[in-house]
Amino acid sequence: MGKVRGNLLPPALAILFSALLCGIALVVSGANPLTAFGAMVSQVGEGTTAVDIVNSTGVYYIAALAVAIGFQMNLFNIGVEGQYRVAAVVAAVFGGSVALPPGIHALAIILVAAVAGALWAAIPAILKVTRGVNEVISTIMMNGLALGLAAYLIRGDVFGELRGNNIRTPEIPSSGWVPGISLGGSGTIFGLVFLAAALGIGYWVMMNRTRFGFELRASGESSTAAAAGGVSAKKMVLVAMLLSGAIAGLVSMPEILGRDHTYNLNFPAGIGFSGIAVALLGRNHPGGIAFGALLWAFLDKSGLALDNVGVSREIVTIMQGAIVLSVVVAYEVVRRYELAAEQRRVGRQLGTVEPVGGAA
């Protein structure tokens, strides 16, 4: 019961606190919080909002899994943002430049994206294990390099082409598309949403049912203790970063293979940073991450309704930021409460033990 409470209570407190903070902000601005939140909930049933939430949930879920693998090793892979962007443009260029049979074409694009993401993550990983460079600093710098590299690759004199006022990579032929589930006027669910679910299952199996997962968690808890057990901390850092980068490379695949079929200047940004927040909210557990991804997608898509009731959409950003800040505080508060409760329980048990040599 204590473990369940420790897992569920912090995110619940974080969500309640962020809602309270946003409610106060709305009142101060002269808006009605009930009207604003009611509009967000009712927006789910409008147009393609529900399907958009499902699609965004899958994308955020993949990004959060990439971050969570690093967290398991006590690595802060902020570079997911750059890793998925590089993977997206490389995979789009590859997909639009080759002709392969249906199915094989899409699979090849997915593999190229995973390899590109892993190779981009390998740079900070190698710097970490060989020179001791902090991965936070190196991955932040790699994000900037990724943005510049993507802009260079889609130039008209490199791999890009001008279509109207937009520059993009050559369109991937239909043999490389992944069909979705059409719901008519409600939209189409990306076919690769199911890839996100499969990755979540694979992540749980890896962390809880394999030796690699045990060694990964052990190295994250204590590299010294893991080394005493024959586990190379440097090897685990390298493998964890490569795996994190490979999954990060898949973040863009649902949209590129399911809808856009190209990489262009309007490609979504910020998904990697949202993945960090979702991983924190879900506490690196695949089920918790799924809930966090769904909540994040709901806030993103339902916030469109706020303009209709005269409320600024920035309130959604305030709520998301409050969740990120408060979830860390909530976990620490609950951890200290659980620790104090455990100490009291042990103290009561020790108090009932008869002293050695006492009266018979």
Tab-separated table of C-alpha atoms in Angstrom:
chain	number	residue	atom	x	y	z
A	1	MET	CA	0.000	0.000	0.000
A	2	GLY	CA	2.872	2.347	0.873
A	3	LYS	CA	4.551	1.691	-2.484
A	4	VAL	CA	1.335	2.416	-4.390
A	5	ARG	CA	0.823	5.587	-2.383
A	6	GLY	CA	4.416	6.647	-3.028
A	7	ASN	CA	3.927	6.201	-6.784
A	8	LEU	CA	0.467	7.747	-7.164
A	9	LEU	CA	0.373	10.510	-4.573
A	10	PRO	CA	3.185	12.753	-5.936
A	11	PRO	CA	1.784	13.169	-9.476
A	12	ALA	CA	-1.720	13.642	-8.054
A	13	LEU	CA	-0.463	16.405	-5.763
A	14	ALA	CA	1.457	17.992	-8.639
A	15	ILE	CA	-1.614	18.059	-10.887
A	16	LEU	CA	-3.824	19.487	-8.132
A	17	PHE	CA	-1.259	22.153	-7.308
A	18	SER	CA	-0.856	23.171	-10.951
A	19	ALA	CA	-4.641	23.361	-11.380
A	20	LEU	CA	-4.865	25.532	-8.261
A	21	LEU	CA	-2.086	27.794	-9.506
A	22	CYS	CA	-3.743	28.181	-12.904
A	23	GLY	CA	-7.081	28.837	-11.215
A	24	ILE	CA	-5.504	31.664	-9.227
A	25	ALA	CA	-3.915	33.070	-12.380
A	26	LEU	CA	-7.283	32.989	-14.139
A	27	VAL	CA	-9.034	34.748	-11.270
A	28	VAL	CA	-6.350	37.443	-11.160
A	29	SER	CA	-6.757	37.992	-14.908
A	30	GLY	CA	-10.530	38.331	-14.493
A	31	ALA	CA	-11.501	34.996	-16.064
A	32	ASN	CA	-13.666	32.238	-14.627
A	33	PRO	CA	-11.598	29.105	-13.899
A	34	LEU	CA	-14.626	26.800	-14.148
A	35	THR	CA	-15.493	28.197	-17.565
A	36	ALA	CA	-11.912	27.780	-18.803
A	37	PHE	CA	-11.470	24.227	-17.526
A	38	GLY	CA	-14.951	23.287	-18.726
A	39	ALA	CA	-14.121	24.524	-22.215
A	40	MET	CA	-10.963	22.401	-22.250
A	41	VAL	CA	-12.858	19.262	-21.275
A	42	SER	CA	-15.661	19.857	-23.775
A	43	GLN	CA	-13.105	20.456	-26.549
A	44	VAL	CA	-12.208	16.757	-26.449
A	45	GLY	CA	-15.472	15.910	-28.167
A	46	GLU	CA	-15.033	18.511	-30.906
A	47	GLY	CA	-13.686	17.754	-34.394
A	48	THR	CA	-10.473	15.755	-34.423
A	49	THR	CA	-9.347	16.765	-30.922
A	50	ALA	CA	-9.720	13.293	-29.378
A	51	VAL	CA	-7.715	11.649	-32.175
A	52	ASP	CA	-5.110	14.416	-32.022
A	53	ILE	CA	-4.720	13.724	-28.302
A	54	VAL	CA	-4.176	10.011	-28.959
A	55	ASN	CA	-1.601	10.727	-31.666
A	56	SER	CA	0.268	13.258	-29.520
A	57	THR	CA	0.191	10.857	-26.585
A	58	GLY	CA	2.070	8.282	-28.650
A	59	VAL	CA	4.716	10.821	-29.681
A	60	TYR	CA	5.217	12.132	-26.138
A	61	TYR	CA	5.340	8.568	-24.846
A	62	ILE	CA	8.239	7.630	-27.112
A	63	ALA	CA	10.129	10.792	-26.153
A	64	ALA	CA	9.578	10.124	-22.451
A	65	LEU	CA	10.782	6.519	-22.761
A	66	ALA	CA	14.009	7.788	-24.322
A	67	VAL	CA	14.503	10.129	-21.366
A	68	ALA	CA	13.521	7.458	-18.820
A	69	ILE	CA	16.229	5.053	-19.981
A	70	GLY	CA	18.808	7.722	-19.222
A	71	PHE	CA	17.207	8.453	-15.858
A	72	GLN	CA	17.505	4.772	-14.916
A	73	MET	CA	21.265	5.175	-15.288
A	74	ASN	CA	21.257	8.573	-13.527
A	75	LEU	CA	21.929	10.190	-16.895
A	76	PHE	CA	20.101	13.386	-17.849
A	77	ASN	CA	19.734	13.067	-21.616
A	78	ILE	CA	18.509	16.545	-22.518
A	79	GLY	CA	19.600	15.801	-26.064
A	80	VAL	CA	16.428	13.916	-27.047
A	81	GLU	CA	15.308	17.127	-28.766
A	82	GLY	CA	18.316	17.111	-31.078
A	83	GLN	CA	18.429	13.347	-31.492
A	84	TYR	CA	14.889	13.074	-32.837
A	85	ARG	CA	15.371	16.089	-35.113
A	86	VAL	CA	18.516	14.692	-36.723
A	87	ALA	CA	16.877	11.286	-37.024
A	88	ALA	CA	13.803	12.852	-38.621
A	89	VAL	CA	15.660	14.693	-41.373
A	90	VAL	CA	18.040	11.807	-42.093
A	91	ALA	CA	15.192	9.278	-42.233
A	92	ALA	CA	13.100	11.600	-44.418
A	93	VAL	CA	15.988	12.112	-46.848
A	94	PHE	CA	16.606	8.366	-46.967
A	95	GLY	CA	12.922	7.521	-47.375
A	96	GLY	CA	12.449	9.998	-50.200
A	97	SER	CA	15.577	8.877	-52.039
A	98	VAL	CA	15.141	5.103	-52.267
A	99	ALA	CA	12.551	2.799	-53.811
A	100	LEU	CA	11.695	-0.319	-51.820
A	101	PRO	CA	8.696	-2.647	-51.603
A	102	PRO	CA	5.849	-1.622	-49.270
A	103	GLY	CA	6.458	-2.627	-45.689
A	104	ILE	CA	10.198	-3.048	-46.202
A	105	HIS	CA	10.446	0.617	-47.169
A	106	ALA	CA	8.755	1.808	-43.962
A	107	LEU	CA	10.765	-0.608	-41.833
A	108	ALA	CA	14.004	0.617	-43.401
A	109	ILE	CA	13.086	4.229	-42.663
A	110	ILE	CA	12.358	3.361	-39.034
A	111	LEU	CA	15.684	1.561	-38.687
A	112	VAL	CA	17.556	4.487	-40.251
A	113	ALA	CA	15.867	6.862	-37.792
A	114	ALA	CA	16.861	4.684	-34.822
A	115	VAL	CA	20.465	4.387	-36.018
A	116	ALA	CA	20.710	8.137	-36.675
A	117	GLY	CA	19.393	8.939	-33.202
A	118	ALA	CA	21.794	6.466	-31.602
A	119	LEU	CA	24.796	7.844	-33.512
A	120	TRP	CA	23.920	11.407	-32.516
A	121	ALA	CA	23.658	10.289	-28.874
A	122	ALA	CA	26.972	8.423	-29.173
A	123	ILE	CA	28.930	11.679	-29.282
A	124	PRO	CA	28.032	12.864	-25.744
A	125	ALA	CA	28.195	9.241	-24.558
A	126	ILE	CA	31.797	8.849	-25.747
A	127	LEU	CA	32.717	12.216	-24.260
A	128	LYS	CA	31.193	11.057	-20.972
A	129	VAL	CA	33.040	7.739	-20.695
A	130	THR	CA	36.392	8.874	-22.122
A	131	ARG	CA	36.761	12.465	-20.923
A	132	GLY	CA	34.225	12.710	-18.107
A	133	VAL	CA	32.230	15.465	-19.844
A	134	ASN	CA	28.880	16.039	-18.145
A	135	GLU	CA	26.086	14.754	-20.394
A	136	VAL	CA	23.837	17.706	-19.543
A	137	ILE	CA	26.299	20.180	-21.034
A	138	SER	CA	27.208	18.084	-24.063
A	139	THR	CA	23.633	17.150	-24.986
A	140	ILE	CA	22.461	20.768	-24.708
A	141	MET	CA	25.222	21.784	-27.106
A	142	MET	CA	24.320	18.895	-29.415
A	143	ASN	CA	20.744	20.205	-29.595
A	144	GLY	CA	22.012	23.435	-31.116
A	145	LEU	CA	24.184	21.551	-33.564
A	146	ALA	CA	21.232	19.355	-34.534
A	147	LEU	CA	19.141	22.383	-35.418
A	148	GLY	CA	21.897	23.737	-37.643
A	149	LEU	CA	22.536	20.355	-39.264
A	150	ALA	CA	18.847	19.873	-40.062
A	151	ALA	CA	18.662	23.360	-41.601
A	152	TYR	CA	21.706	22.601	-43.738
A	153	LEU	CA	20.461	19.220	-44.971
A	154	ILE	CA	17.159	20.628	-46.266
A	155	ARG	CA	18.784	23.436	-48.228
A	156	GLY	CA	17.859	23.444	-51.885
A	157	ASP	CA	21.429	22.752	-52.953
A	158	VAL	CA	21.764	19.761	-50.603
A	159	PHE	CA	18.766	17.465	-50.116
A	160	GLY	CA	15.872	19.917	-49.897
A	161	GLU	CA	13.430	21.263	-52.408
A	162	LEU	CA	11.290	24.397	-52.454
A	163	ARG	CA	7.517	23.862	-52.457
A	164	GLY	CA	5.643	27.150	-52.305
A	165	ASN	CA	7.079	29.112	-49.395
A	166	ASN	CA	8.345	26.024	-47.601
A	167	ILE	CA	11.566	24.066	-47.924
A	168	ARG	CA	11.315	20.334	-47.389
A	169	THR	CA	12.930	17.007	-48.145
A	170	PRO	CA	11.649	14.951	-51.110
A	171	GLU	CA	8.305	13.345	-50.273
A	172	ILE	CA	8.428	9.719	-49.181
A	173	PRO	CA	6.537	7.560	-51.712
A	174	SER	CA	3.449	5.675	-50.605
A	175	SER	CA	5.453	2.453	-50.258
A	176	GLY	CA	7.083	4.003	-47.189
A	177	TRP	CA	3.878	5.150	-45.500
A	178	VAL	CA	2.418	3.468	-42.427
A	179	PRO	CA	-1.390	3.454	-42.729
A	180	GLY	CA	-3.443	4.557	-39.770
A	181	ILE	CA	-6.932	3.873	-38.458
A	182	SER	CA	-9.416	6.233	-40.087
A	183	LEU	CA	-12.323	7.395	-37.929
A	184	GLY	CA	-13.952	9.486	-40.632
A	185	GLY	CA	-14.503	13.089	-39.657
A	186	SER	CA	-12.874	12.479	-36.271
A	187	GLY	CA	-9.448	12.036	-37.860
A	188	THR	CA	-6.980	9.212	-38.359
A	189	ILE	CA	-4.995	7.513	-35.607
A	190	PHE	CA	-1.345	7.097	-36.584
A	191	GLY	CA	-0.432	3.488	-37.238
A	192	LEU	CA	2.803	3.924	-35.306
A	193	VAL	CA	0.925	4.779	-32.126
A	194	PHE	CA	1.045	1.017	-31.627
A	195	LEU	CA	4.842	1.219	-31.917
A	196	ALA	CA	4.780	3.456	-28.839
A	197	ALA	CA	2.770	0.819	-26.962
A	198	ALA	CA	5.187	-1.910	-28.059
A	199	LEU	CA	8.154	0.177	-26.907
A	200	GLY	CA	6.500	0.639	-23.520
A	201	ILE	CA	6.040	-3.118	-23.114
A	202	GLY	CA	9.608	-3.740	-24.232
A	203	TYR	CA	10.893	-1.121	-21.793
A	204	TRP	CA	9.062	-2.782	-18.876
A	205	VAL	CA	10.327	-6.252	-19.819
A	206	MET	CA	13.878	-4.974	-20.220
A	207	MET	CA	13.947	-3.182	-16.876
A	208	ASN	CA	12.183	-5.856	-14.832
A	209	ARG	CA	12.846	-9.187	-16.518
A	210	THR	CA	16.346	-9.022	-17.985
A	211	ARG	CA	19.853	-9.027	-16.620
A	212	PHE	CA	20.647	-5.910	-18.633
A	213	GLY	CA	17.839	-4.018	-16.908
A	214	PHE	CA	19.072	-5.113	-13.498
A	215	GLU	CA	22.629	-4.051	-14.314
A	216	LEU	CA	21.360	-0.738	-15.661
A	217	ARG	CA	19.447	0.030	-12.472
A	218	ALA	CA	22.298	-1.231	-10.298
A	219	SER	CA	24.804	0.999	-12.081
A	220	GLY	CA	22.474	3.945	-11.698
A	221	GLU	CA	22.086	3.315	-7.970
A	222	SER	CA	25.803	2.846	-7.297
A	223	SER	CA	28.490	2.484	-9.932
A	224	THR	CA	30.955	1.327	-7.261
A	225	ALA	CA	28.715	-1.477	-6.046
A	226	ALA	CA	27.937	-2.468	-9.638
A	227	ALA	CA	31.642	-2.581	-10.466
A	228	ALA	CA	32.189	-4.867	-7.475
A	229	GLY	CA	29.645	-7.200	-9.034
A	230	GLY	CA	31.474	-7.230	-12.350
A	231	VAL	CA	29.408	-4.565	-14.145
A	232	SER	CA	31.322	-1.933	-16.119
A	233	ALA	CA	29.803	1.475	-15.361
A	234	LYS	CA	31.349	3.033	-18.473
A	235	LYS	CA	29.901	0.305	-20.671
A	236	MET	CA	26.457	0.800	-19.146
A	237	VAL	CA	26.655	4.568	-19.691
A	238	LEU	CA	27.534	4.029	-23.338
A	239	VAL	CA	24.828	1.420	-23.933
A	240	ALA	CA	22.173	3.426	-22.072
A	241	MET	CA	22.892	6.571	-24.094
A	242	LEU	CA	22.887	4.679	-27.401
A	243	LEU	CA	19.591	3.006	-26.526
A	244	SER	CA	18.114	6.305	-25.379
A	245	GLY	CA	19.190	7.952	-28.624
A	246	ALA	CA	17.795	5.106	-30.727
A	247	ILE	CA	14.374	5.444	-29.125
A	248	ALA	CA	14.592	9.233	-29.420
A	249	GLY	CA	15.154	8.754	-33.138
A	250	LEU	CA	11.707	7.147	-33.392
A	251	VAL	CA	9.868	10.152	-31.918
A	252	SER	CA	9.180	11.707	-35.323
A	253	MET	CA	8.207	8.505	-37.115
A	254	PRO	CA	4.444	8.511	-36.335
A	255	GLU	CA	4.046	11.940	-37.932
A	256	ILE	CA	6.481	11.538	-40.841
A	257	LEU	CA	5.257	8.090	-41.912
A	258	GLY	CA	1.631	8.642	-40.938
A	259	ARG	CA	0.864	12.178	-42.086
A	260	ASP	CA	3.590	14.532	-43.319
A	261	HIS	CA	5.749	12.117	-45.386
A	262	THR	CA	8.497	14.751	-45.411
A	263	TYR	CA	10.611	16.958	-43.169
A	264	ASN	CA	10.053	20.690	-43.556
A	265	LEU	CA	10.579	24.007	-41.791
A	266	ASN	CA	7.318	23.571	-39.857
A	267	PHE	CA	8.458	20.368	-38.190
A	268	PRO	CA	7.271	20.194	-34.544
A	269	ALA	CA	9.786	21.374	-31.956
A	270	GLY	CA	10.008	20.951	-28.198
A	271	ILE	CA	8.887	17.314	-28.037
A	272	GLY	CA	12.156	16.233	-26.437
A	273	PHE	CA	11.796	18.751	-23.613
A	274	SER	CA	8.193	17.695	-23.077
A	275	GLY	CA	9.457	14.112	-22.843
A	276	ILE	CA	11.582	15.115	-19.848
A	277	ALA	CA	8.524	16.456	-18.044
A	278	VAL	CA	6.453	13.389	-18.916
A	279	ALA	CA	9.189	11.026	-17.695
A	280	LEU	CA	9.390	12.937	-14.411
A	281	LEU	CA	5.636	12.875	-14.015
A	282	GLY	CA	5.511	9.142	-14.713
A	283	ARG	CA	8.505	8.441	-12.466
A	284	ASN	CA	10.132	6.353	-15.218
A	285	HIS	CA	7.401	3.697	-14.964
A	286	PRO	CA	5.814	2.774	-18.335
A	287	GLY	CA	2.297	3.046	-16.917
A	288	GLY	CA	2.985	6.352	-15.215
A	289	ILE	CA	4.624	7.689	-18.364
A	290	ALA	CA	1.523	6.734	-20.366
A	291	PHE	CA	-0.643	8.741	-17.964
A	292	GLY	CA	1.752	11.686	-18.121
A	293	ALA	CA	1.840	11.617	-21.927
A	294	LEU	CA	-1.954	11.534	-22.087
A	295	LEU	CA	-2.227	14.483	-19.689
A	296	TRP	CA	0.362	16.480	-21.633
A	297	ALA	CA	-1.385	15.805	-24.931
A	298	PHE	CA	-4.759	16.730	-23.420
A	299	LEU	CA	-3.435	20.070	-22.202
A	300	ASP	CA	-1.854	20.790	-25.590
A	301	LYS	CA	-4.866	19.993	-27.743
A	302	SER	CA	-7.744	21.049	-25.474
A	303	GLY	CA	-6.099	24.410	-24.896
A	304	LEU	CA	-7.341	25.418	-28.362
A	305	ALA	CA	-10.775	26.008	-26.819
A	306	LEU	CA	-9.543	28.742	-24.479
A	307	ASP	CA	-9.565	31.342	-27.240
A	308	ASN	CA	-13.302	30.744	-27.645
A	309	VAL	CA	-14.008	31.773	-24.035
A	310	GLY	CA	-11.684	34.771	-24.016
A	311	VAL	CA	-8.869	33.116	-22.063
A	312	SER	CA	-5.237	33.221	-23.149
A	313	ARG	CA	-3.848	29.847	-24.219
A	314	GLU	CA	-0.697	30.629	-22.262
A	315	ILE	CA	-2.548	29.333	-19.210
A	316	VAL	CA	-1.781	25.842	-20.550
A	317	THR	CA	1.933	26.635	-20.524
A	318	ILE	CA	1.601	27.837	-16.932
A	319	MET	CA	-0.089	24.586	-15.957
A	320	GLN	CA	2.542	22.453	-17.697
A	321	GLY	CA	5.352	24.418	-16.076
A	322	ALA	CA	3.693	24.136	-12.672
A	323	ILE	CA	3.404	20.373	-13.102
A	324	VAL	CA	7.117	20.070	-13.882
A	325	LEU	CA	8.130	22.148	-10.861
A	326	SER	CA	5.651	20.712	-8.395
A	327	VAL	CA	6.121	17.058	-9.308
A	328	VAL	CA	9.743	17.170	-8.136
A	329	VAL	CA	8.728	18.850	-4.886
A	330	ALA	CA	5.832	16.434	-4.399
A	331	TYR	CA	8.061	13.385	-4.805
A	332	GLU	CA	10.487	14.744	-2.229
A	333	VAL	CA	7.693	15.584	0.243
A	334	VAL	CA	6.134	12.135	-0.103
A	335	ARG	CA	9.561	10.467	0.145
A	336	ARG	CA	10.311	12.239	3.410
A	337	TYR	CA	6.856	11.430	4.750
A	338	GLU	CA	7.285	7.746	3.900
A	339	LEU	CA	10.760	7.720	5.468
A	340	ALA	CA	9.465	9.301	8.672
A	341	ALA	CA	6.563	6.829	8.788
A	342	GLU	CA	8.970	3.914	8.344
A	343	GLN	CA	11.201	5.222	11.120
A	344	ARG	CA	8.224	5.504	13.465
A	345	ARG	CA	7.127	1.968	12.580
A	346	VAL	CA	10.581	0.552	13.257
A	347	GLY	CA	10.767	2.536	16.485
A	348	ARG	CA	7.485	1.067	17.700
A	349	GLN	CA	8.656	-2.446	16.845
A	350	LEU	CA	11.936	-1.958	18.687
A	351	GLY	CA	10.045	-0.581	21.670
A	352	THR	CA	8.058	-3.815	21.995
A	353	VAL	CA	11.150	-6.053	22.006
A	354	GLU	CA	12.051	-7.232	25.482
A	355	PRO	CA	15.612	-6.191	26.452
A	356	VAL	CA	18.231	-8.971	26.551
A	357	GLY	CA	18.661	-10.306	30.092
A	358	GLY	CA	15.284	-8.966	31.245
A	359	ALA	CA	13.010	-10.641	33.729
A	360	ALA	CA	11.542	-13.965	32.726
